[in-house]
Amino acid sequence: MTSYVQYVQHFNHSNYSFQFSNPETPGYVGFANLPNQVHRKSVKKGFEFTLMVVGESGLGKSTLVNNLFLTDLYPERHIPNAIDKIKQTVKIDASSVEIEERGVKLRLTVVDTPGFGDSINTGECYASILQYIDEQFERYLNDESGLNRRNITDNRVHACFYFISPAGHGLKPLDIAFMKAVHYKVNIVPVIAKADTLTKQEVHKLKKKILEEIRANGINIYTLPDCDDDEDEEFKLQCDQLKTAMPFAVVGSNQIIEVKGRKVRGRMYPWGVVEVENPEHCDFIKLRTMLITHMQDLQEVTHEVHYENFRSDRLSGPGEVDERDSGRKQRLSIRFNLTLSSHNLIALVPTRFST
Ligand SMILES: Nc1nc2c(ncn2[C@@H]2O[C@H](COP(=O)(O)OP(=O)(O)OP(=O)(O)O)[C@@H](O)[C@H]2O)c(=O)[nH]1
Ligand SMILES: [Mg+2]
């Protein structure tokens, strides 16, 4: 089987240039590239990936998710104009798309969650999200111990994009409380929402502050794996750029705007247009590139670290919490680098289900 590094390198060489190109550039990485990874990994039974978005209400979670998946997964689909805006999310809503290419199936699920409101009790805001994550682990555990072990559907949450408000001076107590509640359960990828409301300098300052606070609070976010020394310079550079961009500062939009004859997804202001897929304007492309090139790693960490924590908790039973905690830390310290250093689609079958 091809190793993770090999397949990323191959992916990197054949399809991708590290300049974080936009859709009109030949090196652009879209979701269409995913099935290639599936082939490269020789995953015969298919590939399942679940992404969850969480954060305060109104930060643009639903908009971003639409931007991430609409572009490539629904090329023919009607893109809503400014009038049919995305409605406020009121319940946990999981939508899946099945992609099949050359006989290989890929199932992508996006779990959109209702934004945290003004509840005084912080736990209340996100209890249902924690429950959702645990339920998926529980389901997997049951399936794993069942008779039909070979055909388990993996609904575990492999990545959680956590949206941070651009308006504050860093993390809010609710952000810290949520991240601490889930960092042993899921790969957290923090993102700064609505980055178009910040200057370049403000983005830089906020990123630094957020990373400091994450570290000070002992929160384990998802960190990209280190590159091996023998990897080529381009690949290392790409990884470094993705690492240093974290937490990704993103912009979302439901509008297609014409700029100098080009149609772009963007936000129009009296002083100009902010383009979602322009790497000079925000980190959207970097976030998407990270997601695509690290899907396999996100899955592996979910299985080997988070699910393993869940499983050993279940198997060890109550009364051994302290020991379990130290066990968790050990496992996590192996995987997580706490320094924070840094279409050809032949079938699209969108399905929708709610919890
Ligand atoms: N300035 C700015 N506005 C944005 C951005 N993304 C979304 N919005 C706007 O913010 C509002 C809320 O967007 P949603 O995507 O519904 O936010 P949400 O986080 O899903 O909200 P809940 O469902 O309530 O949790 C809408 O009016 C969007 O057009 C962005 O990047 N910048
Ligand atoms: Mg929403």
Tab-separated table of C-alpha atoms and ligand atoms in Angstrom:
chain	number	residue	atom	x	y	z
A	1	MET	CA	0.000	0.000	0.000
A	2	THR	CA	1.245	3.489	-0.823
A	3	SER	CA	2.230	5.465	2.242
A	4	TYR	CA	0.550	8.698	3.113
A	5	VAL	CA	3.663	10.670	2.283
A	6	GLN	CA	4.104	8.966	-1.077
A	7	TYR	CA	0.589	9.642	-2.145
A	8	VAL	CA	0.720	13.258	-1.092
A	9	GLN	CA	3.991	13.669	-2.910
A	10	HIS	CA	2.544	12.102	-6.012
A	11	PHE	CA	-0.537	14.223	-5.668
A	12	ASN	CA	1.635	17.213	-5.137
A	13	HIS	CA	3.762	16.619	-8.197
A	14	SER	CA	1.068	15.710	-10.618
A	15	ASN	CA	-1.755	18.021	-9.768
A	16	TYR	CA	-0.617	20.780	-7.614
A	17	SER	CA	1.636	23.764	-7.464
A	18	PHE	CA	2.316	25.179	-4.076
A	19	GLN	CA	1.331	28.745	-4.948
A	20	PHE	CA	-2.254	28.186	-3.839
A	21	SER	CA	-3.703	28.958	-7.183
A	22	ASN	CA	-7.258	30.039	-7.865
A	23	PRO	CA	-9.688	28.042	-10.067
A	24	GLU	CA	-8.467	29.570	-13.295
A	25	THR	CA	-4.895	28.461	-12.764
A	26	PRO	CA	-3.809	25.018	-14.007
A	27	GLY	CA	-2.503	23.864	-10.623
A	28	TYR	CA	-5.814	24.424	-8.879
A	29	VAL	CA	-6.803	21.727	-6.404
A	30	GLY	CA	-10.528	21.081	-6.366
A	31	PHE	CA	-12.561	18.337	-4.817
A	32	ALA	CA	-12.384	16.664	-8.202
A	33	ASN	CA	-8.898	15.580	-7.225
A	34	LEU	CA	-10.170	13.477	-4.382
A	35	PRO	CA	-10.965	10.339	-6.321
A	36	ASN	CA	-7.355	10.297	-7.492
A	37	GLN	CA	-6.230	10.077	-3.927
A	38	VAL	CA	-8.590	7.215	-3.433
A	39	HIS	CA	-6.952	5.359	-6.293
A	40	ARG	CA	-3.545	6.169	-5.015
A	41	LYS	CA	-4.360	4.720	-1.646
A	42	SER	CA	-5.908	1.687	-3.323
A	43	VAL	CA	-8.824	1.912	-1.002
A	44	LYS	CA	-11.080	-0.588	-2.692
A	45	LYS	CA	-14.004	-0.388	-0.347
A	46	GLY	CA	-14.375	3.338	-0.781
A	47	PHE	CA	-13.578	6.427	1.130
A	48	GLU	CA	-15.735	8.128	3.721
A	49	PHE	CA	-15.113	11.547	5.162
A	50	THR	CA	-17.125	13.709	7.530
A	51	LEU	CA	-16.548	17.393	8.148
A	52	MET	CA	-18.341	19.331	10.858
A	53	VAL	CA	-18.637	23.091	11.205
A	54	VAL	CA	-19.121	24.695	14.615
A	55	GLY	CA	-19.095	28.196	16.098
A	56	GLU	CA	-21.101	31.223	17.114
A	57	SER	CA	-24.269	31.978	15.189
A	58	GLY	CA	-23.917	34.120	12.096
A	59	LEU	CA	-20.177	33.614	11.509
A	60	GLY	CA	-20.721	32.194	8.032
A	61	LYS	CA	-20.485	28.438	8.656
A	62	SER	CA	-23.276	27.423	6.293
A	63	THR	CA	-22.019	29.874	3.673
A	64	LEU	CA	-18.481	28.507	3.796
A	65	VAL	CA	-19.616	24.918	3.588
A	66	ASN	CA	-21.601	25.801	0.517
A	67	ASN	CA	-18.582	27.461	-1.000
A	68	LEU	CA	-16.362	24.485	-0.234
A	69	PHE	CA	-18.623	21.946	-1.862
A	70	LEU	CA	-20.793	23.768	-4.378
A	71	THR	CA	-18.056	24.743	-6.740
A	72	ASP	CA	-16.853	21.312	-7.624
A	73	LEU	CA	-19.469	18.904	-6.451
A	74	TYR	CA	-22.390	20.537	-8.168
A	75	PRO	CA	-21.011	22.095	-11.341
A	76	GLU	CA	-24.437	22.314	-12.926
A	77	ARG	CA	-26.246	23.455	-9.876
A	78	HIS	CA	-27.986	26.764	-9.622
A	79	ILE	CA	-25.947	29.086	-7.450
A	80	PRO	CA	-28.272	31.137	-5.290
A	81	ASN	CA	-28.225	34.862	-5.753
A	82	ALA	CA	-28.292	37.440	-3.015
A	83	ILE	CA	-32.051	37.071	-2.572
A	84	ASP	CA	-32.189	33.395	-1.600
A	85	LYS	CA	-29.788	33.662	1.250
A	86	ILE	CA	-28.808	30.829	3.516
A	87	LYS	CA	-31.155	30.591	6.463
A	88	GLN	CA	-30.058	30.327	10.044
A	89	THR	CA	-29.209	26.754	10.920
A	90	VAL	CA	-31.582	25.494	13.598
A	91	LYS	CA	-30.671	21.824	13.946
A	92	ILE	CA	-27.738	19.541	13.316
A	93	ASP	CA	-27.956	18.811	9.651
A	94	ALA	CA	-25.825	16.209	7.917
A	95	SER	CA	-25.759	16.162	4.135
A	96	SER	CA	-23.867	13.628	2.095
A	97	VAL	CA	-22.719	13.452	-1.457
A	98	GLU	CA	-21.589	10.262	-3.048
A	99	ILE	CA	-19.059	10.541	-5.787
A	100	GLU	CA	-18.156	7.638	-7.949
A	101	GLU	CA	-15.248	7.656	-10.298
A	102	ARG	CA	-13.883	4.690	-12.173
A	103	GLY	CA	-15.688	2.372	-9.826
A	104	VAL	CA	-14.371	3.947	-6.644
A	105	LYS	CA	-16.841	5.453	-4.263
A	106	LEU	CA	-16.308	8.508	-2.182
A	107	ARG	CA	-18.819	9.643	0.380
A	108	LEU	CA	-18.446	13.138	1.777
A	109	THR	CA	-20.673	14.221	4.640
A	110	VAL	CA	-20.935	17.746	5.966
A	111	VAL	CA	-22.434	18.245	9.385
A	112	ASP	CA	-23.732	21.777	9.734
A	113	THR	CA	-24.573	22.762	13.290
A	114	PRO	CA	-26.703	25.551	14.736
A	115	GLY	CA	-24.500	28.435	15.855
A	116	PHE	CA	-23.986	29.099	19.521
A	117	GLY	CA	-26.525	31.618	20.695
A	118	ASP	CA	-26.687	33.875	23.722
A	119	SER	CA	-27.308	31.153	26.264
A	120	ILE	CA	-25.787	31.889	29.661
A	121	ASN	CA	-25.048	28.232	30.206
A	122	THR	CA	-22.167	27.516	27.858
A	123	GLY	CA	-22.609	23.743	28.064
A	124	GLU	CA	-26.142	24.074	26.764
A	125	CYS	CA	-24.884	25.646	23.562
A	126	TYR	CA	-22.919	22.667	22.439
A	127	ALA	CA	-24.205	19.626	24.338
A	128	SER	CA	-25.978	18.336	21.242
A	129	ILE	CA	-22.778	18.633	19.199
A	130	LEU	CA	-20.807	16.583	21.728
A	131	GLN	CA	-23.602	14.061	21.748
A	132	TYR	CA	-23.524	13.829	17.958
A	133	ILE	CA	-19.769	13.144	17.909
A	134	ASP	CA	-20.087	10.495	20.624
A	135	GLU	CA	-23.032	8.847	18.922
A	136	GLN	CA	-20.970	8.324	15.777
A	137	PHE	CA	-18.171	6.714	17.802
A	138	GLU	CA	-20.723	4.581	19.610
A	139	ARG	CA	-22.232	3.470	16.353
A	140	TYR	CA	-18.830	2.587	14.943
A	141	LEU	CA	-17.923	0.655	18.094
A	142	ASN	CA	-21.147	-1.323	17.918
A	143	ASP	CA	-20.644	-2.050	14.244
A	144	GLU	CA	-17.063	-3.074	14.856
A	145	SER	CA	-18.071	-5.608	17.419
A	146	GLY	CA	-20.945	-6.852	15.300
A	147	LEU	CA	-21.036	-9.606	12.733
A	148	ASN	CA	-20.879	-7.396	9.688
A	149	ARG	CA	-17.513	-5.898	10.529
A	150	ARG	CA	-16.309	-5.580	6.959
A	151	ASN	CA	-19.085	-3.278	5.845
A	152	ILE	CA	-19.067	-0.590	8.505
A	153	THR	CA	-20.252	2.827	7.438
A	154	ASP	CA	-17.874	5.346	8.935
A	155	ASN	CA	-19.838	8.385	10.104
A	156	ARG	CA	-17.275	9.495	12.635
A	157	VAL	CA	-16.421	13.187	12.477
A	158	HIS	CA	-12.957	13.436	10.929
A	159	ALA	CA	-12.533	17.200	11.117
A	160	CYS	CA	-14.237	20.059	12.871
A	161	PHE	CA	-13.810	23.541	11.474
A	162	TYR	CA	-14.208	25.787	14.486
A	163	PHE	CA	-15.233	29.320	13.574
A	164	ILE	CA	-13.793	32.176	15.620
A	165	SER	CA	-15.276	35.648	15.535
A	166	PRO	CA	-13.132	38.299	13.833
A	167	ALA	CA	-14.666	40.941	16.087
A	168	GLY	CA	-13.100	39.881	19.374
A	169	HIS	CA	-9.569	40.206	20.659
A	170	GLY	CA	-8.966	36.501	20.509
A	171	LEU	CA	-10.828	33.514	21.868
A	172	LYS	CA	-13.988	33.932	23.896
A	173	PRO	CA	-14.616	31.817	27.005
A	174	LEU	CA	-17.157	29.832	25.001
A	175	ASP	CA	-14.579	29.079	22.294
A	176	ILE	CA	-12.160	27.774	24.903
A	177	ALA	CA	-14.848	25.760	26.677
A	178	PHE	CA	-15.996	24.108	23.451
A	179	MET	CA	-12.535	23.306	22.177
A	180	LYS	CA	-11.567	21.826	25.541
A	181	ALA	CA	-14.699	19.728	25.504
A	182	VAL	CA	-13.947	18.221	22.097
A	183	HIS	CA	-10.189	18.189	21.589
A	184	TYR	CA	-9.906	14.562	22.676
A	185	LYS	CA	-12.772	13.612	20.391
A	186	VAL	CA	-12.148	15.336	17.109
A	187	ASN	CA	-9.536	17.084	14.941
A	188	ILE	CA	-10.143	20.774	15.527
A	189	VAL	CA	-9.210	23.128	12.700
A	190	PRO	CA	-9.702	26.676	13.941
A	191	VAL	CA	-10.706	29.275	11.376
A	192	ILE	CA	-11.127	33.019	11.637
A	193	ALA	CA	-14.514	33.847	10.179
A	194	LYS	CA	-15.392	36.820	7.980
A	195	ALA	CA	-11.785	37.798	7.419
A	196	ASP	CA	-12.940	40.529	5.026
A	197	THR	CA	-13.748	42.592	8.110
A	198	LEU	CA	-10.077	42.703	9.113
A	199	THR	CA	-7.009	44.350	7.648
A	200	LYS	CA	-3.986	42.196	6.792
A	201	GLN	CA	-2.259	43.401	9.924
A	202	GLU	CA	-5.274	42.667	12.096
A	203	VAL	CA	-5.501	39.151	10.671
A	204	HIS	CA	-1.852	38.578	11.511
A	205	LYS	CA	-2.295	39.861	15.054
A	206	LEU	CA	-5.444	37.841	15.657
A	207	LYS	CA	-3.867	34.623	14.364
A	208	LYS	CA	-0.958	35.082	16.736
A	209	LYS	CA	-3.235	35.814	19.674
A	210	ILE	CA	-5.452	32.816	18.985
A	211	LEU	CA	-2.479	30.456	18.784
A	212	GLU	CA	-1.107	31.816	22.034
A	213	GLU	CA	-4.434	31.307	23.745
A	214	ILE	CA	-4.807	27.823	22.348
A	215	ARG	CA	-1.427	26.933	23.737
A	216	ALA	CA	-1.988	28.657	27.084
A	217	ASN	CA	-5.211	26.727	27.565
A	218	GLY	CA	-3.677	23.387	26.679
A	219	ILE	CA	-5.966	22.875	23.704
A	220	ASN	CA	-4.918	20.274	21.140
A	221	ILE	CA	-5.803	21.430	17.701
A	222	TYR	CA	-5.094	19.424	14.544
A	223	THR	CA	-1.559	19.998	13.410
A	224	LEU	CA	-0.231	19.018	10.028
A	225	PRO	CA	2.240	16.148	10.201
A	226	ASP	CA	5.917	17.035	9.908
A	227	CYS	CA	7.573	16.456	6.562
A	228	ASP	CA	10.340	13.880	6.315
A	229	ASP	CA	13.818	15.248	5.635
A	230	ASP	CA	14.076	13.408	2.333
A	231	GLU	CA	11.016	15.063	0.861
A	232	ASP	CA	11.501	17.583	-1.878
A	233	GLU	CA	11.677	21.291	-1.245
A	234	GLU	CA	8.400	22.156	-2.969
A	235	PHE	CA	6.457	19.810	-0.787
A	236	LYS	CA	8.118	21.119	2.333
A	237	LEU	CA	7.379	24.667	1.298
A	238	GLN	CA	3.738	23.850	0.703
A	239	CYS	CA	3.445	22.241	4.123
A	240	ASP	CA	5.165	25.186	5.762
A	241	GLN	CA	2.804	27.606	4.082
A	242	LEU	CA	-0.213	25.666	5.248
A	243	LYS	CA	1.189	25.387	8.747
A	244	THR	CA	1.949	29.062	9.091
A	245	ALA	CA	-1.463	30.040	7.736
A	246	MET	CA	-3.211	28.363	10.639
A	247	PRO	CA	-5.718	29.403	11.906
A	248	PHE	CA	-7.029	29.997	8.386
A	249	ALA	CA	-8.704	33.375	7.907
A	250	VAL	CA	-11.631	32.764	5.576
A	251	VAL	CA	-14.293	34.612	3.622
A	252	GLY	CA	-17.530	33.120	2.311
A	253	SER	CA	-20.105	34.370	-0.147
A	254	ASN	CA	-23.213	33.236	-2.009
A	255	GLN	CA	-22.712	35.673	-4.820
A	256	ILE	CA	-20.988	35.398	-8.152
A	257	ILE	CA	-19.657	38.771	-9.211
A	258	GLU	CA	-18.113	39.826	-12.482
A	259	VAL	CA	-14.702	41.403	-12.046
A	260	LYS	CA	-12.946	42.622	-15.207
A	261	GLY	CA	-14.755	40.027	-17.305
A	262	ARG	CA	-14.084	37.173	-14.862
A	263	LYS	CA	-16.843	35.606	-12.827
A	264	VAL	CA	-15.760	35.167	-9.243
A	265	ARG	CA	-17.361	34.186	-5.993
A	266	GLY	CA	-17.026	37.256	-3.833
A	267	ARG	CA	-18.379	40.033	-1.716
A	268	MET	CA	-18.894	43.420	-3.247
A	269	TYR	CA	-18.179	46.513	-1.220
A	270	PRO	CA	-18.244	50.175	-2.215
A	271	TRP	CA	-14.449	50.050	-2.242
A	272	GLY	CA	-13.980	46.809	-4.136
A	273	VAL	CA	-14.613	43.095	-4.379
A	274	VAL	CA	-13.276	40.515	-1.938
A	275	GLU	CA	-12.730	37.270	-3.822
A	276	VAL	CA	-13.263	34.075	-1.856
A	277	GLU	CA	-10.918	32.013	-4.025
A	278	ASN	CA	-8.177	34.587	-4.328
A	279	PRO	CA	-5.263	33.596	-2.093
A	280	GLU	CA	-4.277	37.247	-1.845
A	281	HIS	CA	-7.611	38.058	-0.253
A	282	CYS	CA	-8.072	35.234	2.252
A	283	ASP	CA	-7.035	31.688	3.202
A	284	PHE	CA	-10.054	29.880	1.708
A	285	ILE	CA	-7.972	28.068	-0.915
A	286	LYS	CA	-5.394	27.125	1.683
A	287	LEU	CA	-8.091	25.724	3.940
A	288	ARG	CA	-9.510	23.679	1.097
A	289	THR	CA	-6.079	22.495	0.015
A	290	MET	CA	-5.319	21.455	3.558
A	291	LEU	CA	-8.568	19.526	3.741
A	292	ILE	CA	-8.005	17.729	0.462
A	293	THR	CA	-4.346	16.896	0.886
A	294	HIS	CA	-4.788	15.802	4.496
A	295	MET	CA	-8.070	13.906	4.374
A	296	GLN	CA	-6.262	10.653	4.840
A	297	ASP	CA	-4.279	11.954	7.784
A	298	LEU	CA	-7.383	13.427	9.403
A	299	GLN	CA	-9.017	10.030	9.095
A	300	GLU	CA	-6.034	8.237	10.519
A	301	VAL	CA	-5.788	10.534	13.541
A	302	THR	CA	-9.530	10.128	14.098
A	303	HIS	CA	-9.195	6.370	14.078
A	304	GLU	CA	-5.916	5.968	15.885
A	305	VAL	CA	-6.201	8.694	18.496
A	306	HIS	CA	-9.742	9.949	19.019
A	307	TYR	CA	-11.642	6.750	18.407
A	308	GLU	CA	-9.065	4.806	20.377
A	309	ASN	CA	-9.597	7.157	23.338
A	310	PHE	CA	-13.321	6.624	23.082
A	311	ARG	CA	-12.961	2.873	22.791
A	312	SER	CA	-10.603	2.506	25.727
A	313	ASP	CA	-12.885	4.717	27.850
A	314	ARG	CA	-15.776	2.439	27.019
A	315	LEU	CA	-13.835	-0.716	27.706
A	316	SER	CA	-12.239	0.426	30.956
A	317	GLY	CA	-15.504	1.503	32.534
A	318	PRO	CA	-16.132	4.096	35.267
A	319	GLY	CA	-13.781	4.876	38.176
A	320	GLU	CA	-10.507	5.123	36.266
A	321	VAL	CA	-10.802	8.627	34.970
A	322	ASP	CA	-7.387	9.858	36.129
A	323	GLU	CA	-5.522	6.995	34.580
A	324	ARG	CA	-7.489	7.371	31.377
A	325	ASP	CA	-6.608	11.015	31.210
A	326	SER	CA	-2.903	10.341	31.424
A	327	GLY	CA	-3.273	7.628	28.809
A	328	ARG	CA	-4.985	10.066	26.498
A	329	LYS	CA	-2.254	12.614	26.939
A	330	GLN	CA	0.399	10.081	26.139
A	331	ARG	CA	-1.295	9.041	22.955
A	332	LEU	CA	-1.940	12.604	21.987
A	333	SER	CA	1.588	13.752	22.631
A	334	ILE	CA	2.828	11.128	20.192
A	335	ARG	CA	0.635	12.460	17.434
A	336	PHE	CA	0.196	16.121	18.138
A	337	ASN	CA	2.892	18.655	17.735
A	338	LEU	CA	1.973	21.175	20.376
A	339	THR	CA	4.499	23.749	19.307
A	340	LEU	CA	2.007	25.074	16.775
A	341	SER	CA	4.964	26.253	14.731
A	342	SER	CA	4.097	27.097	12.607
A	343	HIS	CA	-13.648	16.046	-12.173
A	344	ASN	CA	-14.180	14.006	-13.909
A	345	LEU	CA	-17.060	12.730	-11.871
A	346	ILE	CA	-19.256	10.139	-13.470
A	347	ALA	CA	-21.947	9.985	-10.841
A	348	LEU	CA	-23.164	12.406	-8.245
A	349	VAL	CA	-25.794	11.188	-5.853
A	350	PRO	CA	-26.668	13.871	-3.320
A	351	THR	CA	-28.614	12.543	-0.388
A	352	ARG	CA	-29.870	14.360	2.638
A	353	PHE	CA	-30.569	13.130	6.099
A	354	SER	CA	-31.065	14.769	9.451
A	355	THR	CA	-30.558	13.581	12.933
B	1	LIG	N1	-18.680	39.913	5.836
B	1	LIG	C1	-18.905	38.617	5.714
B	1	LIG	N2	-20.152	38.136	5.828
B	1	LIG	C2	-20.355	36.801	5.687
B	1	LIG	C3	-19.282	35.899	5.389
B	1	LIG	N3	-19.785	34.651	5.289
B	1	LIG	C4	-21.104	34.745	5.495
B	1	LIG	N4	-21.459	36.037	5.732
B	1	LIG	C5	-22.808	36.554	5.999
B	1	LIG	O1	-23.112	36.305	7.358
B	1	LIG	C6	-24.477	35.963	7.528
B	1	LIG	C7	-24.615	34.624	8.242
B	1	LIG	O2	-24.104	33.587	7.427
B	1	LIG	P1	-24.439	32.040	7.713
B	1	LIG	O3	-23.622	31.257	6.751
B	1	LIG	O4	-25.897	31.804	7.761
B	1	LIG	O5	-23.855	31.889	9.193
B	1	LIG	P2	-23.921	30.612	10.148
B	1	LIG	O6	-22.638	30.606	10.886
B	1	LIG	O7	-24.283	29.397	9.384
B	1	LIG	O8	-25.081	31.021	11.167
B	1	LIG	P3	-25.998	30.010	12.052
B	1	LIG	O9	-26.673	29.058	11.125
B	1	LIG	O10	-26.940	30.912	12.772
B	1	LIG	O11	-25.059	29.365	12.992
B	1	LIG	C8	-25.081	35.951	6.124
B	1	LIG	O12	-25.685	37.212	5.904
B	1	LIG	C9	-23.866	35.780	5.216
B	1	LIG	O13	-24.066	36.373	3.916
B	1	LIG	C10	-17.967	36.468	5.265
B	1	LIG	O14	-16.971	35.780	5.028
B	1	LIG	N5	-17.847	37.815	5.429
B	2	MG	MG	-25.790	28.058	9.568
